[in-house]
mmCIF file of C-alpha atoms in Angstrom:
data_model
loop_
_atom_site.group_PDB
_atom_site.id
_atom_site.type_symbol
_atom_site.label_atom_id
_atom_site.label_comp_id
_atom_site.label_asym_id
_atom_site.label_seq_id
_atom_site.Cartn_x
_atom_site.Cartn_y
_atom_site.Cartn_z
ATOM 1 C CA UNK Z 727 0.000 0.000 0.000
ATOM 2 C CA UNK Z 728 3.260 2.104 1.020
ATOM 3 C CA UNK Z 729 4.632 1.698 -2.293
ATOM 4 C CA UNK Z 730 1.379 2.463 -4.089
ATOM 5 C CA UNK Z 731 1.398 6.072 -2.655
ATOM 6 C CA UNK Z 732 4.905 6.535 -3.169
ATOM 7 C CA UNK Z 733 4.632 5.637 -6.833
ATOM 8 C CA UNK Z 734 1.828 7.925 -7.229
ATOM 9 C CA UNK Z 735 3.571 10.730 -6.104
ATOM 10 C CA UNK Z 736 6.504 10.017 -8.456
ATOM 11 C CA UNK Z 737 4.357 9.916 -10.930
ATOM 12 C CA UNK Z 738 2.478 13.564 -9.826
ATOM 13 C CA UNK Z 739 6.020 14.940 -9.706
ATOM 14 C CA UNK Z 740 6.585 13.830 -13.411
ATOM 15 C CA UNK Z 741 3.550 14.985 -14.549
ATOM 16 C CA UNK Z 742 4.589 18.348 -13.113
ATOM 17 C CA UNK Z 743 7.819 18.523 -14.230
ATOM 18 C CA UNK Z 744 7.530 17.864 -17.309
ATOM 19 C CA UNK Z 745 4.650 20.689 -17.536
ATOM 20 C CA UNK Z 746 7.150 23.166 -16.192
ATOM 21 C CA UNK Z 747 9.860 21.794 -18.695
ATOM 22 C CA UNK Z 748 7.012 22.980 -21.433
ATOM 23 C CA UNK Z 749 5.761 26.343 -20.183
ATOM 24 C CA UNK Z 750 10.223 27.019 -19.930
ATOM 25 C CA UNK Z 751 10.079 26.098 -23.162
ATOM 26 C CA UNK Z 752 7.827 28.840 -24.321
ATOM 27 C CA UNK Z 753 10.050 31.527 -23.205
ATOM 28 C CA UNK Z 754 8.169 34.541 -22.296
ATOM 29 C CA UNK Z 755 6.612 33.434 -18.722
ATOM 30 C CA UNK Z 756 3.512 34.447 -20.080
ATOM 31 C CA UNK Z 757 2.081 30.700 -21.369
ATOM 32 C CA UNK Z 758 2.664 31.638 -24.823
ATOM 33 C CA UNK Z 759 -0.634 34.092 -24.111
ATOM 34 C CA UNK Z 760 2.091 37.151 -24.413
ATOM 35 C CA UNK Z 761 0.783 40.039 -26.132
ATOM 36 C CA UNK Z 762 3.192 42.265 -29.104
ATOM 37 C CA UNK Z 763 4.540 45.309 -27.117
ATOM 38 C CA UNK Z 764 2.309 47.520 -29.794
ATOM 39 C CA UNK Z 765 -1.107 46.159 -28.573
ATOM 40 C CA UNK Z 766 -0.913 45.944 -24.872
ATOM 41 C CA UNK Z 767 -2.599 48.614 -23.231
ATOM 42 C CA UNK Z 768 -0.393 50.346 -20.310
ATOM 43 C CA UNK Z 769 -2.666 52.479 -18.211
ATOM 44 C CA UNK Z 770 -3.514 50.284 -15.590
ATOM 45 C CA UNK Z 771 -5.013 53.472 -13.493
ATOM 46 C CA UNK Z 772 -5.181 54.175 -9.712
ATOM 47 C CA UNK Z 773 -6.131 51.458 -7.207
ATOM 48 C CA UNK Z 774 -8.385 52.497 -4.481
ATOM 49 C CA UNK Z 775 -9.431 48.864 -3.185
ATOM 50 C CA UNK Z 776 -8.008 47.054 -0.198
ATOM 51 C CA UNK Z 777 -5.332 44.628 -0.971
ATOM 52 C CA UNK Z 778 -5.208 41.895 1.667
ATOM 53 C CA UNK Z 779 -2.551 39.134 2.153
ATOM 54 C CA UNK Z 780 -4.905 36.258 2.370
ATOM 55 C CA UNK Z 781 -2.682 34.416 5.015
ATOM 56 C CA UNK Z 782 -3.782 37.022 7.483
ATOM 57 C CA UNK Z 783 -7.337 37.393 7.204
ATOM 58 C CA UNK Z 784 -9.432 34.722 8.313
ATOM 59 C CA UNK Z 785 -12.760 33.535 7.292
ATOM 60 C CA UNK Z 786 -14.632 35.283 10.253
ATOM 61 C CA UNK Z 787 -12.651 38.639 9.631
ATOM 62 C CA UNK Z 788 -13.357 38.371 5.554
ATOM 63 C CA UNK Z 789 -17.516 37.682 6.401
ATOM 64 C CA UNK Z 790 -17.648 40.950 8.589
ATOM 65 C CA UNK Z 791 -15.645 43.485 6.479
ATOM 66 C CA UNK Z 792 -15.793 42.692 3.241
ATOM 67 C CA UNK Z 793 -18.298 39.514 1.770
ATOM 68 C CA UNK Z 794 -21.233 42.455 1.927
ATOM 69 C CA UNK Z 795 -20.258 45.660 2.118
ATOM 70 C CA UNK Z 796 -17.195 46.044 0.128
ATOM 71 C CA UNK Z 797 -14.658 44.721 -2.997
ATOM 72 C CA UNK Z 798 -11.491 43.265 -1.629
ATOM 73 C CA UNK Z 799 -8.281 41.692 -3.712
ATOM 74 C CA UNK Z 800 -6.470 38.655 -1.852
ATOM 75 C CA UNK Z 801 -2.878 38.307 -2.048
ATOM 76 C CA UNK Z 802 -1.812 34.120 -1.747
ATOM 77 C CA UNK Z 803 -4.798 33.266 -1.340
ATOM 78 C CA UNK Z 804 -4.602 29.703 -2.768
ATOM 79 C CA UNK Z 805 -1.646 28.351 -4.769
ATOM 80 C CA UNK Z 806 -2.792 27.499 -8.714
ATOM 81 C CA UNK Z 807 0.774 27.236 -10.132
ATOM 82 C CA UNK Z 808 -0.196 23.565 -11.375
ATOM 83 C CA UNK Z 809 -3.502 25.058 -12.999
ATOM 84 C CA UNK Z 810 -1.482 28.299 -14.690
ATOM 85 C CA UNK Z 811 1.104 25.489 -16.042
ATOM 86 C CA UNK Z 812 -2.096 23.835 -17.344
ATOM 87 C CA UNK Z 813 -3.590 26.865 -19.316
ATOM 88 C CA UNK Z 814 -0.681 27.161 -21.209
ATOM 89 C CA UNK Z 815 -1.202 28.130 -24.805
ATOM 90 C CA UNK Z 816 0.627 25.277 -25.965
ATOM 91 C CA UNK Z 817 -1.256 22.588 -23.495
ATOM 92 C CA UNK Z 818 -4.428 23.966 -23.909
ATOM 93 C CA UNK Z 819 -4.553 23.480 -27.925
ATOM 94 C CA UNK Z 820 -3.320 20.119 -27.211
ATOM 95 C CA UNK Z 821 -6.280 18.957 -25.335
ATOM 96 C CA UNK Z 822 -9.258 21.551 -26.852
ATOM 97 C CA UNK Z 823 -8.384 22.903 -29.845
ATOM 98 C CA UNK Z 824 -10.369 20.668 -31.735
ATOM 99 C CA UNK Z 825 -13.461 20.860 -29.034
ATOM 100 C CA UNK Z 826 -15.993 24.065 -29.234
ATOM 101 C CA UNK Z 827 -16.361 26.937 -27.424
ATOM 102 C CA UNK Z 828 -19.414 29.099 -26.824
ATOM 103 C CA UNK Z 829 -18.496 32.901 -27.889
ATOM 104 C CA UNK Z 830 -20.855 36.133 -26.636
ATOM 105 C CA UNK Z 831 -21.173 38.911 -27.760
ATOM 106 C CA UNK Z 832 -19.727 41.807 -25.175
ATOM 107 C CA UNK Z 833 -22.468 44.109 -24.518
ATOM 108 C CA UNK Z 834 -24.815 44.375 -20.753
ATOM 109 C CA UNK Z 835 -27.316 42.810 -23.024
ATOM 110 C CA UNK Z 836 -25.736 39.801 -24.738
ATOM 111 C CA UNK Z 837 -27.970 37.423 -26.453
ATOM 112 C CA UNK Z 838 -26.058 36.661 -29.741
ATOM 113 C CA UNK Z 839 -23.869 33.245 -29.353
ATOM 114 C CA UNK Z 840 -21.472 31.339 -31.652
ATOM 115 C CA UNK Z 841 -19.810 28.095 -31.438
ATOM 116 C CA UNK Z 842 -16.498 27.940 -32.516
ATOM 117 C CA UNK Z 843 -13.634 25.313 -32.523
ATOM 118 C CA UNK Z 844 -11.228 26.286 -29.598
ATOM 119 C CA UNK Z 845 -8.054 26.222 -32.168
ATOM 120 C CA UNK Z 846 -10.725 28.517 -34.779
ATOM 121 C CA UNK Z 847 -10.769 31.246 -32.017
ATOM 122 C CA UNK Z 848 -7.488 31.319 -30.721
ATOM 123 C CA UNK Z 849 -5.994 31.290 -34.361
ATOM 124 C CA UNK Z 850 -8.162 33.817 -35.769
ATOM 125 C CA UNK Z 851 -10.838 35.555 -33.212
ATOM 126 C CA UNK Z 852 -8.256 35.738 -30.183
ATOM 127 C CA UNK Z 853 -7.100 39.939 -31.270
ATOM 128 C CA UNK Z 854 -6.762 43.395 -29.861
ATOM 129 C CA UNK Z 855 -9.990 45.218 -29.881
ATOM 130 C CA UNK Z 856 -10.841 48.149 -31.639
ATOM 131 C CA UNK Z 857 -12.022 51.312 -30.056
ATOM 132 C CA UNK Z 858 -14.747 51.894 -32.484
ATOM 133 C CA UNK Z 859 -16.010 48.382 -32.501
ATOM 134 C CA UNK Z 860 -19.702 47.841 -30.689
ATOM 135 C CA UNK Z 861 -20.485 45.476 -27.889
ATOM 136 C CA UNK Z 862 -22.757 43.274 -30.021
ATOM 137 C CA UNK Z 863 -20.102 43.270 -32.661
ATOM 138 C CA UNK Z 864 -17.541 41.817 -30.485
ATOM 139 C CA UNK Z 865 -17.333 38.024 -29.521
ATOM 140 C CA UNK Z 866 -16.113 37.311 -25.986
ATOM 141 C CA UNK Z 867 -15.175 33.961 -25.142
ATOM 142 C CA UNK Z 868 -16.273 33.946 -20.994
ATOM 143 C CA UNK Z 869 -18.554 32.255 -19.196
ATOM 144 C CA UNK Z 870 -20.447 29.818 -21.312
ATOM 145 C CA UNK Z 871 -18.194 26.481 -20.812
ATOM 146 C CA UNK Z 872 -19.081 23.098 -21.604
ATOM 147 C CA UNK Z 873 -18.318 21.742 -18.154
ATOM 148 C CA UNK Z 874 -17.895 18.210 -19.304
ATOM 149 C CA UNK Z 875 -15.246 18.881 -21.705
ATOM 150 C CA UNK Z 876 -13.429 21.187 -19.487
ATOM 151 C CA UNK Z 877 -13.928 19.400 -16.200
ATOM 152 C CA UNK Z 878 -10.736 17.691 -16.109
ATOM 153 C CA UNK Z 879 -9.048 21.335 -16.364
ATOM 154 C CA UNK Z 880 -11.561 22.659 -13.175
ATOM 155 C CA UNK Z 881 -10.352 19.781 -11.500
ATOM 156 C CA UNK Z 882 -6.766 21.285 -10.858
ATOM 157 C CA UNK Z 883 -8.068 24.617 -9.977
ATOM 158 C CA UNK Z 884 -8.173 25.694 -6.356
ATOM 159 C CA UNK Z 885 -10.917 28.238 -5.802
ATOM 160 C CA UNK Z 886 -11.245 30.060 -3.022
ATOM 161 C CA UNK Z 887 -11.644 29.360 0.428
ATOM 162 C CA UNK Z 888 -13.968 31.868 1.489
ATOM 163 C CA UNK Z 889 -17.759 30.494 0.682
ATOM 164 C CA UNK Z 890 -20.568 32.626 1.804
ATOM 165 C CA UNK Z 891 -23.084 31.062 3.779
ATOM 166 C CA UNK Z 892 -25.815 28.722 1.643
ATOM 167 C CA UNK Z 893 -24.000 29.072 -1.291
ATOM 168 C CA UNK Z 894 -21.874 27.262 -3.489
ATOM 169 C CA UNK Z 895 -19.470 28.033 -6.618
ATOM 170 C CA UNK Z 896 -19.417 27.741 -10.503
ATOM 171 C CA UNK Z 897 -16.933 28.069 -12.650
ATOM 172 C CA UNK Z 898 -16.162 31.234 -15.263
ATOM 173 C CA UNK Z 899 -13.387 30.678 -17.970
ATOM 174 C CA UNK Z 900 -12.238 33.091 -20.050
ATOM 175 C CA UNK Z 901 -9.093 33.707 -22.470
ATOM 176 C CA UNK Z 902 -9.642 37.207 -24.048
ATOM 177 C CA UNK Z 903 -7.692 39.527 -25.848
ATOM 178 C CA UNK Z 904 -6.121 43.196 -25.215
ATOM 179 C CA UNK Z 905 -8.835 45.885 -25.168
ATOM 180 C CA UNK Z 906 -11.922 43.283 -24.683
ATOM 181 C CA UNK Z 907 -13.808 43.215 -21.974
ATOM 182 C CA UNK Z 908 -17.318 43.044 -20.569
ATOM 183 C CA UNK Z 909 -19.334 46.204 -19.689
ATOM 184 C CA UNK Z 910 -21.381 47.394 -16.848
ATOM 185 C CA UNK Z 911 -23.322 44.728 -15.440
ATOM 186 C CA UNK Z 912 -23.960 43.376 -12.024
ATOM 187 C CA UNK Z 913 -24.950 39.880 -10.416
ATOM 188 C CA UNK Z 914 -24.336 37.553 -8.002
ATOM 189 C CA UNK Z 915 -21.141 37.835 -5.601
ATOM 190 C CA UNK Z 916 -18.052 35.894 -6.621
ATOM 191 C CA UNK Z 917 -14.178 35.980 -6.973
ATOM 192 C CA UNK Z 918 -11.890 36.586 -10.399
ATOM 193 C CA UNK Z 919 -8.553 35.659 -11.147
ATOM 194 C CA UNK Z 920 -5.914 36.401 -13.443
ATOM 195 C CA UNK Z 921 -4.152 33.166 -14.901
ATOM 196 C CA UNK Z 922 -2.052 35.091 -17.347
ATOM 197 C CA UNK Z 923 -1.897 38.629 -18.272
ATOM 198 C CA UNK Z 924 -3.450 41.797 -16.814
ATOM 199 C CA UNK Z 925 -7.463 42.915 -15.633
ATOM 200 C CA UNK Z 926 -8.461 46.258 -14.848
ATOM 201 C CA UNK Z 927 -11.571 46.276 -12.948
ATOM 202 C CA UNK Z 928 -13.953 48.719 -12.378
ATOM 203 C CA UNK Z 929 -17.018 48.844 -9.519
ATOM 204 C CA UNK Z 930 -19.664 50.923 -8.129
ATOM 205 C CA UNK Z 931 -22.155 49.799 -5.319
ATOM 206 C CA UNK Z 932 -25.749 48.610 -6.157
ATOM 207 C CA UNK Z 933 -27.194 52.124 -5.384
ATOM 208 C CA UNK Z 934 -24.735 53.969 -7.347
ATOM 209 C CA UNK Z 935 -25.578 52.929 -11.043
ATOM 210 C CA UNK Z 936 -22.789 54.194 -13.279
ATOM 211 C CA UNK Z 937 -23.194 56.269 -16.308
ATOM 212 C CA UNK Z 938 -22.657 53.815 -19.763
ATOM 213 C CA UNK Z 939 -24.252 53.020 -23.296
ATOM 214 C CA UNK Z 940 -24.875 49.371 -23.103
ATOM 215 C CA UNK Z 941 -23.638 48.670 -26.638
ATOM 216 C CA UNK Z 942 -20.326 50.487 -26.403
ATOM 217 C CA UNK Z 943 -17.396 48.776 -25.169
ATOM 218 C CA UNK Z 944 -15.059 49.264 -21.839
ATOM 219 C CA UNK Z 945 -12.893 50.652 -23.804
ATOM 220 C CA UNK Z 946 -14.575 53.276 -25.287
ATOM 221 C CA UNK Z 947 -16.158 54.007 -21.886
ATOM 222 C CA UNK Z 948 -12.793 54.208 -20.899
ATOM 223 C CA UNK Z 949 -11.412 56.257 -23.448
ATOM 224 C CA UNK Z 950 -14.519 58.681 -23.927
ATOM 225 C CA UNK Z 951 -16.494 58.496 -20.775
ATOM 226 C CA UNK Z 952 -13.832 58.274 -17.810
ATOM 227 C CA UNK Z 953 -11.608 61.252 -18.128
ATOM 228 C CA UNK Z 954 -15.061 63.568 -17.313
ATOM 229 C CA UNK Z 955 -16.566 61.832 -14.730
ATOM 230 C CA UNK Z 956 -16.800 63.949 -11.811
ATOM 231 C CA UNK Z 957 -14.853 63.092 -8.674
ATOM 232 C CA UNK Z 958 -18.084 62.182 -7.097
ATOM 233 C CA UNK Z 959 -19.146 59.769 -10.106
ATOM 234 C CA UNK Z 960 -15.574 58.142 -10.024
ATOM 235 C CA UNK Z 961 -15.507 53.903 -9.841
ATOM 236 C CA UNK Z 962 -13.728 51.600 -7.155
ATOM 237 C CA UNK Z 963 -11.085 50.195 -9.541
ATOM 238 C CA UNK Z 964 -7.730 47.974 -9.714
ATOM 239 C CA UNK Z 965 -5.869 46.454 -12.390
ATOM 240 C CA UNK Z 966 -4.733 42.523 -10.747
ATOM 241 C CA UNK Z 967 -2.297 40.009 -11.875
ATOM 242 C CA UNK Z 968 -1.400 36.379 -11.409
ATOM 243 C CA UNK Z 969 -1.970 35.387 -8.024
ATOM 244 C CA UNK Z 970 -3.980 37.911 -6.823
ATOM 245 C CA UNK Z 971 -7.991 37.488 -6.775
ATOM 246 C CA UNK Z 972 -10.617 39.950 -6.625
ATOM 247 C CA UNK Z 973 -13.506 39.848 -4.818
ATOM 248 C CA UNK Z 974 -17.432 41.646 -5.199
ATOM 249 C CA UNK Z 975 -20.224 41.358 -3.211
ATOM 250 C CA UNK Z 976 -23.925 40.623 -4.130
ATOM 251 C CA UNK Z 977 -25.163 43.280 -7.061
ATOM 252 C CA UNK Z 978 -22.388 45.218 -7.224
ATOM 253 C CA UNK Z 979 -22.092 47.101 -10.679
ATOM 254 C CA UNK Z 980 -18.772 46.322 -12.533
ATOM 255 C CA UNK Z 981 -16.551 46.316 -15.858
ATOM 256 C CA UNK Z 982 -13.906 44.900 -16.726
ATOM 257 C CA UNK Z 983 -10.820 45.840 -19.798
ATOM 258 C CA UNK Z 984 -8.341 43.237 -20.397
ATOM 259 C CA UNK Z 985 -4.893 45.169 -20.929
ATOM 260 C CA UNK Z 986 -2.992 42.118 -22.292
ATOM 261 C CA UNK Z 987 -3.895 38.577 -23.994
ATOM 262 C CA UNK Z 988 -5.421 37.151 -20.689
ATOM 263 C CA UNK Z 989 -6.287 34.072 -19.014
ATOM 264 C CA UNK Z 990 -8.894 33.793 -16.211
ATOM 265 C CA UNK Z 991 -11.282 32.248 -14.068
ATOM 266 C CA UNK Z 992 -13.881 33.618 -12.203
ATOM 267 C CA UNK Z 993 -16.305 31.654 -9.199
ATOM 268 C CA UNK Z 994 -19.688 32.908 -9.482
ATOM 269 C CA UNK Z 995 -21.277 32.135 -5.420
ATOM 270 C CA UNK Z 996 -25.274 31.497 -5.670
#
């Protein structure tokens, strides 16, 4: 029985290994998601939302100051190196390209889907975004997952820890490029995180409805509505990276704009 486990955890360490030998082999630290220098967007903004080291605040301390009231971003929170190594370019074209995802379109009011082949979108849908291009022009791959297909991916992913009473968690993947982005919406509470790449966030409380066309894209809004918003009218907002994980509480309104090629996940709590 001894020598059962012990083999099994050889061949764990293999497995890892040789997934690290891979993602080396890529070169840019970046899964092979990087984006060109030219189409990466650099203003990540101010942040003016608490950043928490997750070791230090426990699940009593995270219920009274922030799972209703507030947005948070945890710091080590879990470890998902294994996952990250997993949603590789490289290893995820390997094991999907051939299966179909759902894309929507990226407006508050998406109805419009399309099923691609995974390789089809990466290859040719998977660009920089345009500033003029509208919401329900604009196919977003987030969200709609066949959980069959990908359930031996969710299966190395450790969400986290912090479950709000009667509820439990589903799954949001996402691989998106520079520019995209999903507009002003709200909905349950739940947690993002960046795999790969950068997300700027942006959030206003369920009484404080922000000012946007529901067609045009973060971008834009960013570009042509942000710079005149009034101190008063100004969002919550934070760009995050690898390893860090945002969290927003029941209704809260919220965009996001994708500054590089990115990876991520997102746990929707109902």
């Amino acid at each position: 029985m001894e020598y059962k486990a012990v083999l099994h955890l050889c061949i764990q360490f293999l497995f890892i290994w040789l997934t690290v030998l891979k993602a080396q082999a890529l070169g840019d630290g970046e899964g092979g998601w990087s984006s060109r220098s030219g189409d990466r967007l650099h203003d990540e903004g101010p942040c003016n939302i608490d950043i928490v080291d997750g070791s230090s605040l426990s699940h009593h301390q995270f219920i009274e100051q922030y799972a209703y009231t507030r947005p948070v971003i945890l710091r080590g929170l879990t470890d998902n190196t294994k996952f990250r190594l997993l949603c590789s370019k490289t290893n995820l074209l390997e094991e999907y390209g051939n299966r179909k995802v759902r894309l929507s379109t990226a407006n508050t009011y998406s109805y419009r889907k399309v099923d691609v082949p995974f390789q089809e979108y990466v290859d040719f849908l998977l660009k920089p975004q345009s500033l003029d291009t509208l919401g329900s022009d604009t196919l977003y791959f987030f969200g709609d997952n066949n959980f069959t297909e990908w359930h031996s991916l969710f299966d190395h992913y450790k969400s986290p820890p912090y479950v709000l009473p009667r509820t439990t968690g589903a799954y949001s993947f996402g691989i998106a490029g520079s520019g995209t982005g999903v507009p002003f919406h709200w909905h349950g509470p739940g947690y993002s995180e960046v795999i790969y790449g950068r997300k700027r966030w942006f959030l206003y409380p369920p009484e404080k409805e922000p000012h946007f066309h529901p067609n045009r894209t973060t971008l834009s809004w960013v570009k042509e509505t942000y710079p005149y918003l009034p101190e008063e009218e100004a969002p919550l907002e934070c760009t995050i990276r690898p390893g860090e994980v945002l969290y927003f509480p029941d209704r809260w309104w919220h965009a996001t704009l994708n500054l590089d090629t990115s990876v991520f996940i997102s746990t929707f709590l109902g």
